[in-house]
Structures are given as C-alpha cells and as structure tokens.
mmCIF file of C-alpha atoms and ligand atoms in Angstrom:
data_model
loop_
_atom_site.group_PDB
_atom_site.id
_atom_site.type_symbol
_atom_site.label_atom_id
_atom_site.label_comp_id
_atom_site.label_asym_id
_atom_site.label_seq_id
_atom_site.Cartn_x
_atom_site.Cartn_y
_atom_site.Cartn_z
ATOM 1 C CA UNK A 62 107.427 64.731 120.545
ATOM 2 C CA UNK A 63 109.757 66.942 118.847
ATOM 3 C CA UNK A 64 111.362 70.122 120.069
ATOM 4 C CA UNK A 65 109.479 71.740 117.067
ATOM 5 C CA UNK A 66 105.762 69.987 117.753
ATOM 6 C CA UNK A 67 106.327 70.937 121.541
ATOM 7 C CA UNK A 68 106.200 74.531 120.756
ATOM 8 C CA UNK A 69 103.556 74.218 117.982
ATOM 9 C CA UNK A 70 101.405 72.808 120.590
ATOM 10 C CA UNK A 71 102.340 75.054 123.267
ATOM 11 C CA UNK A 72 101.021 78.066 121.267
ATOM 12 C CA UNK A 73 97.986 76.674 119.976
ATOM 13 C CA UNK A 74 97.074 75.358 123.745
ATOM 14 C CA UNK A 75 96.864 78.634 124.363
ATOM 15 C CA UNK A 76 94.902 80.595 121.569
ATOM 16 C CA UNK A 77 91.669 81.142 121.298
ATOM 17 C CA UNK A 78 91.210 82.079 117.803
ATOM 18 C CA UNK A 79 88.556 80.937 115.177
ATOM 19 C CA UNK A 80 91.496 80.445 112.430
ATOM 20 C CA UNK A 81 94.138 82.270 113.044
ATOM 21 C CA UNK A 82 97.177 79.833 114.117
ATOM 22 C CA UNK A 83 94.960 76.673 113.935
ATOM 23 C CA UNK A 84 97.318 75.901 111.025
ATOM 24 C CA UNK A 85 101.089 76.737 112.476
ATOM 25 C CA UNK A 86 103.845 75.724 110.975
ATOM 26 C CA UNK A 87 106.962 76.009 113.667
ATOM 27 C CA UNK A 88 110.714 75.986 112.281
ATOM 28 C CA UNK A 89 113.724 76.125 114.171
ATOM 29 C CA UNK A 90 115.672 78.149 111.287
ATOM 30 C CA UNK A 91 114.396 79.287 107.491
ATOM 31 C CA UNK A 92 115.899 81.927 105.000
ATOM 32 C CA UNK A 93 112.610 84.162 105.639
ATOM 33 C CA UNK A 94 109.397 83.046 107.218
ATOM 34 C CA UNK A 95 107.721 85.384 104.284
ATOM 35 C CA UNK A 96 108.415 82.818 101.431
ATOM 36 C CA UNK A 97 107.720 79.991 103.486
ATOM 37 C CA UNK A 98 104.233 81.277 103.991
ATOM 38 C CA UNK A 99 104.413 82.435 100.483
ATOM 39 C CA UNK A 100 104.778 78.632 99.159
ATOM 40 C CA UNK A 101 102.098 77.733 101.613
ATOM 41 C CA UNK A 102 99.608 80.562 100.326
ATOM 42 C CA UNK A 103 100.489 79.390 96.515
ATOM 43 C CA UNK A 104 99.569 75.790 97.386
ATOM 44 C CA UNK A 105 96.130 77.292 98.838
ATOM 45 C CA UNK A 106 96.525 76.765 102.492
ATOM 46 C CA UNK A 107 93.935 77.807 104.741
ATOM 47 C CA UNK A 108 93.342 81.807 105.999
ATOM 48 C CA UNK A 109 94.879 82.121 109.438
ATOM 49 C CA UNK A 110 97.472 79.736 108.584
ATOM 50 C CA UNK A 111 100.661 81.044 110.534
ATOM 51 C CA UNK A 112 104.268 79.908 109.796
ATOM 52 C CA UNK A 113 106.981 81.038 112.708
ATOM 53 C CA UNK A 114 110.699 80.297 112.802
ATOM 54 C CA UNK A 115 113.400 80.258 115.903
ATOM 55 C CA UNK A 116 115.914 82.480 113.508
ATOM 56 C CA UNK A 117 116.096 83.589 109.496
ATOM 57 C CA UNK A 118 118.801 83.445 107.994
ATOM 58 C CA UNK A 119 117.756 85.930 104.994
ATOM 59 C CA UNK A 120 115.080 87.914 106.756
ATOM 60 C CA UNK A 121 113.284 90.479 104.987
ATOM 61 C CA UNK A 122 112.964 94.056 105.822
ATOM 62 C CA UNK A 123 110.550 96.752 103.903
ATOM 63 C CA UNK A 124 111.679 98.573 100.865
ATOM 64 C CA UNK A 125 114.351 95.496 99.973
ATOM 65 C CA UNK A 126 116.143 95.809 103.110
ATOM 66 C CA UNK A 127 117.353 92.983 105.370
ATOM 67 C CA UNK A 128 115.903 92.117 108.877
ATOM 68 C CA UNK A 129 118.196 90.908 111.626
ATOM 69 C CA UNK A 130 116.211 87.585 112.853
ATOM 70 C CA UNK A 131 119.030 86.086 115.578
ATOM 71 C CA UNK A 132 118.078 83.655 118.583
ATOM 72 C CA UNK A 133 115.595 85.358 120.920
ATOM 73 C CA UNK A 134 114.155 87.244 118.270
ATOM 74 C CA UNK A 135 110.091 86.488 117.140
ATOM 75 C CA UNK A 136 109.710 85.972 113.356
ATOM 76 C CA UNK A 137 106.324 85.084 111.789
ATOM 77 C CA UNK A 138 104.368 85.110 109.123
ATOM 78 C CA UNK A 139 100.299 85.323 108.549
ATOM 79 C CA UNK A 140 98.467 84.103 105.570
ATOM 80 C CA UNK A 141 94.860 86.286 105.477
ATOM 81 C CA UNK A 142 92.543 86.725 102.524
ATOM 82 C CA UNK A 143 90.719 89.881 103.646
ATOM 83 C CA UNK A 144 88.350 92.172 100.712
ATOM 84 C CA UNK A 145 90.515 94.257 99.016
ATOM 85 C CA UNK A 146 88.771 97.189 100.688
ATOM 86 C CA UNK A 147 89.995 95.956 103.814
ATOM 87 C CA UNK A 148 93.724 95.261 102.611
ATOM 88 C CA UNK A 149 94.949 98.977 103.550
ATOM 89 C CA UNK A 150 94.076 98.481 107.096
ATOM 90 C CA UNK A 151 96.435 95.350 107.649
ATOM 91 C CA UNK A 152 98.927 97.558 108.294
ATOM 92 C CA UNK A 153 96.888 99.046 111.371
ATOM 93 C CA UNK A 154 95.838 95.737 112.368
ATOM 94 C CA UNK A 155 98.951 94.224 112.511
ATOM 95 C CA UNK A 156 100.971 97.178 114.313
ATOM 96 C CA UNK A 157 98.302 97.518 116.486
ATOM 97 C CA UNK A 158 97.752 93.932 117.345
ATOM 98 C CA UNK A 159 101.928 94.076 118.209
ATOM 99 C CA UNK A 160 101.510 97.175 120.488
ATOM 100 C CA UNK A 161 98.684 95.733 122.285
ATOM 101 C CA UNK A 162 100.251 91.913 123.131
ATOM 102 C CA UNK A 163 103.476 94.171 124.485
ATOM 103 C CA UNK A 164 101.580 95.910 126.612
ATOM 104 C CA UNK A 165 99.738 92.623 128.325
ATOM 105 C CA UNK A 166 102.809 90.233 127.877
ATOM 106 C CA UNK A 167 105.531 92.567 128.766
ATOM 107 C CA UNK A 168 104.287 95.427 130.812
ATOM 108 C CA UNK A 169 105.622 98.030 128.156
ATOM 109 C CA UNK A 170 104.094 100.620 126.619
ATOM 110 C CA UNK A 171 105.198 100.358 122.361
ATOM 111 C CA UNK A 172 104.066 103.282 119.801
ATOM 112 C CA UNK A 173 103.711 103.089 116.234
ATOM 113 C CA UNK A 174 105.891 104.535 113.865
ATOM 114 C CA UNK A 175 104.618 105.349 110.720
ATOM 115 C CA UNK A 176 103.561 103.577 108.605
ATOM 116 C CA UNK A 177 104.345 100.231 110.769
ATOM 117 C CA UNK A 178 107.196 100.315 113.248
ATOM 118 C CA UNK A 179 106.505 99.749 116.778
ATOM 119 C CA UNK A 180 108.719 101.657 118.799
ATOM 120 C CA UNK A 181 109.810 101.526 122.673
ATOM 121 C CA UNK A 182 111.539 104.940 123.901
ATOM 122 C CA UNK A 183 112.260 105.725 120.408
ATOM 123 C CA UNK A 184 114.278 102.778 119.405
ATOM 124 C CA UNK A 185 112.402 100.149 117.305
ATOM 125 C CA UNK A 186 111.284 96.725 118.792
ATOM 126 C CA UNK A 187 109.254 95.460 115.915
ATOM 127 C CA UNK A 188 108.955 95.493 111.943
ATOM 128 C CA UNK A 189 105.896 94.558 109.810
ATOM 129 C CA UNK A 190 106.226 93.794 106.158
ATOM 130 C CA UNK A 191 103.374 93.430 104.257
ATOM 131 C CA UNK A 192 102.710 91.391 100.737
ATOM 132 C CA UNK A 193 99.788 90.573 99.065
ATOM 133 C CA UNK A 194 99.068 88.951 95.851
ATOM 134 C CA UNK A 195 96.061 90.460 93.936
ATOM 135 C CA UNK A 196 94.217 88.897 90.948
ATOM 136 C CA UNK A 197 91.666 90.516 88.980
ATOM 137 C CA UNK A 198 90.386 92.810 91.219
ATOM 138 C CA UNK A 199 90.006 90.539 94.342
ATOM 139 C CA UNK A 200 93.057 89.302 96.880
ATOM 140 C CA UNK A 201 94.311 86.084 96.547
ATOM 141 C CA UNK A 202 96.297 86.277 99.646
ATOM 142 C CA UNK A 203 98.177 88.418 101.912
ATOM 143 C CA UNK A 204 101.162 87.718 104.227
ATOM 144 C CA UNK A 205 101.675 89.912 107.262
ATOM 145 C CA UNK A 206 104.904 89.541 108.413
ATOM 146 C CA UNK A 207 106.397 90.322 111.985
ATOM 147 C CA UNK A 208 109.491 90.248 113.846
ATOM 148 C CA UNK A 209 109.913 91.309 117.040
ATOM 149 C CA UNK A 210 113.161 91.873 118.921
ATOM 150 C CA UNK A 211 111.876 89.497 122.109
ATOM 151 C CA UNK A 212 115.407 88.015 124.372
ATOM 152 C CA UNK A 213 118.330 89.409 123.113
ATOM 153 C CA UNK A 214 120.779 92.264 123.656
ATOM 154 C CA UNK A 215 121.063 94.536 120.428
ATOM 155 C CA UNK A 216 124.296 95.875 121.727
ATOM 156 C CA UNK A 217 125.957 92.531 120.236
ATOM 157 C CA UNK A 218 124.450 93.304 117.343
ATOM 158 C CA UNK A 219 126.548 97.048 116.117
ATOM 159 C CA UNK A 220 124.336 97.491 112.915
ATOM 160 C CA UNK A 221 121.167 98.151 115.281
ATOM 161 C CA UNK A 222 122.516 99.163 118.730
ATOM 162 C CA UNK A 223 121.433 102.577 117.875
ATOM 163 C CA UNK A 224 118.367 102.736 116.645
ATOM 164 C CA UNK A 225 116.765 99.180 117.930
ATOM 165 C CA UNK A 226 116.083 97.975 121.454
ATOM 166 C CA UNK A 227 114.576 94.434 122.750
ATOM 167 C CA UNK A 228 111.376 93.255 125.133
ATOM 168 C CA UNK A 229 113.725 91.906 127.597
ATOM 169 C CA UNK A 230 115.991 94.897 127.441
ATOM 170 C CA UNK A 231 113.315 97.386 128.209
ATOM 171 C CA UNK A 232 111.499 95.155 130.573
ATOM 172 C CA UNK A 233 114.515 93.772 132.477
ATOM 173 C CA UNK A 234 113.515 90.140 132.310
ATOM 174 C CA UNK A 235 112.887 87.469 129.740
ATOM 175 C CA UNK A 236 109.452 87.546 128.182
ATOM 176 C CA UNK A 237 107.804 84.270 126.767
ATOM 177 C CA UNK A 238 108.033 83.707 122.686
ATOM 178 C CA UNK A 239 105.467 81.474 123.077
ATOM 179 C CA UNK A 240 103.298 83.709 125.207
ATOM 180 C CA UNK A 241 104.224 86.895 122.935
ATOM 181 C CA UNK A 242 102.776 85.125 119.937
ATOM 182 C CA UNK A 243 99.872 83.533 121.012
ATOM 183 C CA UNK A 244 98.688 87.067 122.783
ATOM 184 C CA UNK A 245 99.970 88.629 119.053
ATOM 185 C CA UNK A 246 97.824 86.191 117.265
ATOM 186 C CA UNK A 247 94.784 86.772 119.124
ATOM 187 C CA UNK A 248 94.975 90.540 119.350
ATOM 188 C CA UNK A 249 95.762 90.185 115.092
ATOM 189 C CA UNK A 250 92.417 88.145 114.556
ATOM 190 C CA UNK A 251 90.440 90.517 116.979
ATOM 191 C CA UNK A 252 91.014 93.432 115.189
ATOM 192 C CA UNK A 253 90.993 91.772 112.099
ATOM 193 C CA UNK A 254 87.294 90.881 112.605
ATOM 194 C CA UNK A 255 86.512 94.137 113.833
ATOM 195 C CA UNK A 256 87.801 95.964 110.972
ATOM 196 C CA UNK A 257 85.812 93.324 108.670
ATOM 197 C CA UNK A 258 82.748 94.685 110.138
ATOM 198 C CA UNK A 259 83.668 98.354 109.949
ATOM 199 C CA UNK A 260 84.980 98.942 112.963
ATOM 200 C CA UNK A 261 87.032 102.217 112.746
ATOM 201 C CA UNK A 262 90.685 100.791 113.525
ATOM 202 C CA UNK A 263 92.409 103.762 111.590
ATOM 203 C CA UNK A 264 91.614 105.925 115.063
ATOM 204 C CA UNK A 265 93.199 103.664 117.713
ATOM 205 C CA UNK A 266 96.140 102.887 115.594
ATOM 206 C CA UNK A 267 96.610 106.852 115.181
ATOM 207 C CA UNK A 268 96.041 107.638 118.742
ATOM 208 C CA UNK A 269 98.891 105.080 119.190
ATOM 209 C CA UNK A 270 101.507 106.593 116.377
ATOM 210 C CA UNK A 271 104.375 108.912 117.821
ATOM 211 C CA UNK A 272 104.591 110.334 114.751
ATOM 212 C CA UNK A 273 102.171 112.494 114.806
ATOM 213 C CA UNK A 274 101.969 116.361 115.468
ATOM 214 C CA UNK A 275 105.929 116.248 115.157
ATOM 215 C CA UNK A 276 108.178 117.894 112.551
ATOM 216 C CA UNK A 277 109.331 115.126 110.158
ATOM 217 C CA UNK A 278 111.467 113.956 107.236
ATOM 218 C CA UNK A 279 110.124 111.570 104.875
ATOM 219 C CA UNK A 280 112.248 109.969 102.216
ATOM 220 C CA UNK A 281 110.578 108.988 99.318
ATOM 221 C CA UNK A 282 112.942 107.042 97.130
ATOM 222 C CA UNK A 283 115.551 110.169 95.786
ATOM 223 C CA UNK A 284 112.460 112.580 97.040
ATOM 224 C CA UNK A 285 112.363 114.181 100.383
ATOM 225 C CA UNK A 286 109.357 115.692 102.209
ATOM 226 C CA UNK A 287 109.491 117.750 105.288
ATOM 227 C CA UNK A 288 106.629 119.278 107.211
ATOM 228 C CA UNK A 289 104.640 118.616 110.374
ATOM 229 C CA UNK A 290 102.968 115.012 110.917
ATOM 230 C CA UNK A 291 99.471 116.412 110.824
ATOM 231 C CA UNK A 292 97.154 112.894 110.657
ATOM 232 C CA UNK A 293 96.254 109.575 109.125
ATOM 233 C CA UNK A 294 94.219 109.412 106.471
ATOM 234 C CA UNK A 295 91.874 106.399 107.128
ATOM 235 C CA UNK A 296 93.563 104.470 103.526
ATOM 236 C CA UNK A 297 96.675 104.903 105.895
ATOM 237 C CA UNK A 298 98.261 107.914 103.942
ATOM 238 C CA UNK A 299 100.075 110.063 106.017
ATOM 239 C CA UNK A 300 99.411 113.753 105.905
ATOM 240 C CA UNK A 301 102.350 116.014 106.116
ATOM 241 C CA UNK A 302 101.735 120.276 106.430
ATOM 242 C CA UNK A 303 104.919 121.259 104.913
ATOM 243 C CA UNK A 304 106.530 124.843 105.839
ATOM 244 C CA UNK A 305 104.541 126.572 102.719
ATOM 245 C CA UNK A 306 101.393 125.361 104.401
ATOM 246 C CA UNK A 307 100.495 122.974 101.501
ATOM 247 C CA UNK A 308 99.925 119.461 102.349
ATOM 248 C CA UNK A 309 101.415 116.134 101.045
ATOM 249 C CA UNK A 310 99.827 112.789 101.157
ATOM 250 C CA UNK A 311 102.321 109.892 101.740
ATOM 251 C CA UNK A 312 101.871 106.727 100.287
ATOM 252 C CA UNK A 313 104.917 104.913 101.426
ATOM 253 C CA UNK A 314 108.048 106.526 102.570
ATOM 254 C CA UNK A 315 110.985 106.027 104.986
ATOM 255 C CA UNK A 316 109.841 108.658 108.415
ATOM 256 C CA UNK A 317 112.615 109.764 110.833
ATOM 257 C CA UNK A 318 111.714 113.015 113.730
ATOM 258 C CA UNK A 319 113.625 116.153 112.709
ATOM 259 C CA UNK A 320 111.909 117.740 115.950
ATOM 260 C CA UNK A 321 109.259 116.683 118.564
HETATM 261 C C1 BTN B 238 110.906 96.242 108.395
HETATM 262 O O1 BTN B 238 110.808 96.923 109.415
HETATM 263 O O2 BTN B 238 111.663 96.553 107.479
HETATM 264 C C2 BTN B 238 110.036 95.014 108.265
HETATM 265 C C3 BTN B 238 110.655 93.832 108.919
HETATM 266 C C4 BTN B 238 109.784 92.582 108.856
HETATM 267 C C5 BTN B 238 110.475 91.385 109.452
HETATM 268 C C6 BTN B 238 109.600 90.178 109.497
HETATM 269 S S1 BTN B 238 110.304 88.882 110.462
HETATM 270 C C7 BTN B 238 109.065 87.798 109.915
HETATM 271 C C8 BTN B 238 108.897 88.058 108.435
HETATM 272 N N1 BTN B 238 109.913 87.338 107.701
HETATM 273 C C9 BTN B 238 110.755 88.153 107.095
HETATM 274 O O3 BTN B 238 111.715 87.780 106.394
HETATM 275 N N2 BTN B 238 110.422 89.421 107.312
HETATM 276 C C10 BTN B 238 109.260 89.527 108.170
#
C-alpha cells in the first residue's frame, strides 16, 4: 500500500459518516485542494466527496488572499450540494464543526471569528473559504474549504507569527491529522444534517463567536465600519451599532477588535 492509500484508509477506518469522506481523495502536495475538488465537483462526483493534501503550494485564502499550507498544516476540501436556502449556513457549519473537533481532539477551547475564523487566544488557528457554483436558481455544488494550522511552529513562518498560532503550539504536544479530520468530518456532516432539518445552528455558532458585544472595525473593500458587534443575523449578516446608534448589516467584510 502506498504512503497516500495508508492515510486514506486510516481516516475512513475511523468515520462514521453516511457520505461525507466515503469518497477521499489524499495528496501528498497540490497547488490548492479548492480546485482539485473543484475539477472533481465539475466531473459530478458524489456529495461528501472530500479531497485533502499533506501541503499546497498555491493555497487559497478569502477575499483573493493566499493561505500558508506548509508540512503539519491540515488542508481540505468538501464537495456538498445543500438547498440554496441552506447555503448561508455552511459557513456556521463548517466553523463550528472546526471548533468542536478542537475541543475533543486537542483539549482546546477555539472561538469563531466573524464571519469564519477560528481563533485560539486571539491568534487564528483555522481559515474557511467557501465557493459554490449556482445554476438557475438551485446549487450545483459547493466546496468548503479548511485549513488548519495542526504541527508546526508559526514562529518560522514571520508573515503569521503575529497574528496565527498552531494545535500543537497551544496544546504542547502533537495532535493527530488523521484524527483531527476524521473528528472534523463527522462534526461537518452532523451539523450539516441538523441544519437540513431546521435545526437552529445560527445560535451555537454565535454563542461561540468572540466577536460579539466588542467594539469593532470592519473593512469593507475601500469602506470602513466601526461600531459595537451587536449579533448574527440568522443569513449570517453581522450586525454592527455604530457610535450614531444606527445599525449596519455586514455582508462580507474583513473584522479586527478595536476594544473588548
Ligand atoms: C482564509 O482564512 O482566508 C481562508 C483560508 C482557507 C484555506 C483552505 S486550506 C484548504 C482549502 N484549499 C485552499 O487553497 N484554501 C482552503
């Protein structure tokens, strides 16, 4: 068996998922795990399907930025083909499906940043990038995307030392990729499921955001909003009370704490 089918197996061994991950595809290094998936998705692979690589070598970050994939660092992609009313709450599902599978697999407590950051301490651990692909009115696809800073030291890495951190940092010990990502998957098809049939999974992923209740600065391409992080809307829209006591409803937008 190859190094690549040994870890395939090892993480489907170990889920217990109706379809998410019963199609993985494991590679040792791509460009980006999101157009991997994205070829897969095109060629009408089935939902669930899950494509993961060791490193990226053009990793994709929101908003056209880059994302740092190095060795000891999770990056994955999810093909799902949820109702479009359910296609805002992938965000939720996904961050929250991250901050849970910390918790059990590492011991650590993670919080979301809006709109999908997951945060240890303040520093990010974990980035989410969402695409989807919609066709007259229904979704053809979408393609969560995750990577998670698991086993390695973000001081060698100067562009993030300040504002990321790492599992094994915080934790003090080496956590399991394969572990990680099968608890990950799991957790993702759970609440996946559960939102499907209404569950309410805007209120756990805002008792889980940081953000919230703290005075913030939101950068909206050349706009800027500042105000107090009131709430969530349950679409995901962020609702900002800004110093005139009007309130803005954000869309997308780039957050960072002015004051706790
Ligand atoms: C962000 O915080 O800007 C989002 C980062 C998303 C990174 C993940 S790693 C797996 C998948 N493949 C990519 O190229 N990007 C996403």
């Amino acid at each position: 068996m190859s190094d690549c089918q040994d870890i395939t197996a090892s993480i489907q061994s170990r889920l217990n998922t109706r379809f998410v991950g019963r199609k993985l595809h494991y590679y040792p290094q791509l460009p980006t795990t999101m157009e991997a998936a994205r070829e897969l998705a095109d060629k009408g692979t089935a939902e669930g399907t899950v494509v993961i690589a060791g490193t990226q070598t053009a990793g994709k970050g929101r908003i056209g930025r880059s994302w740092l994939s190095p060795e000891g660092s999770l990056a994955m992609s999810i093909i799902l083909k949820p109702p479009l009313k359910n296609l805002p709450q992938l965000v939720m599902i996904a961050s929250l499906a991250v901050v849970r599978a910390i918790k059990q697999v590492a011991g650590l407590e993670a919080h979301i940043k809006w709109p999908n950051d997951v945060m240890i301490k303040g520093k990010k651990v974990c980035g989410i990038l969402i695409e989807n692909e919609v066709r007259g009115g229904s979704i053809n696809f979408a393609i969560i995307g995750i990577g998670v800073n698991v086993n390695f030291n973000t001081l060698d890495f100067p562009e993030i030392t300040d504002i990321a951190t790492s599992l094994s940092h915080e934790a003090g010990t080496e956590i399991s990729h394969i572990v990680l990502a099968g608890t990950l998957l799991e957790e993702l098809e759970r609440l996946y499921l559960e939102a499907q049939a209404g569950a309410p999974v805007h209120k756990e992923w805002q008792e889980n955001m940081e953000t919230l209740g703290k005075q913030i600065k939101v950068n909206i391409g050349k706009t800027v909003e500042k105000g107090k992080a009131e709430t969530v809307a349950e679409n995901g829209n962020l609702l900002l009370r800004r110093a005139d006591g009007s309130l803005a409803e954000i869309v997308v937008g780039d957050v960072s704490v002015i004051k706790d």
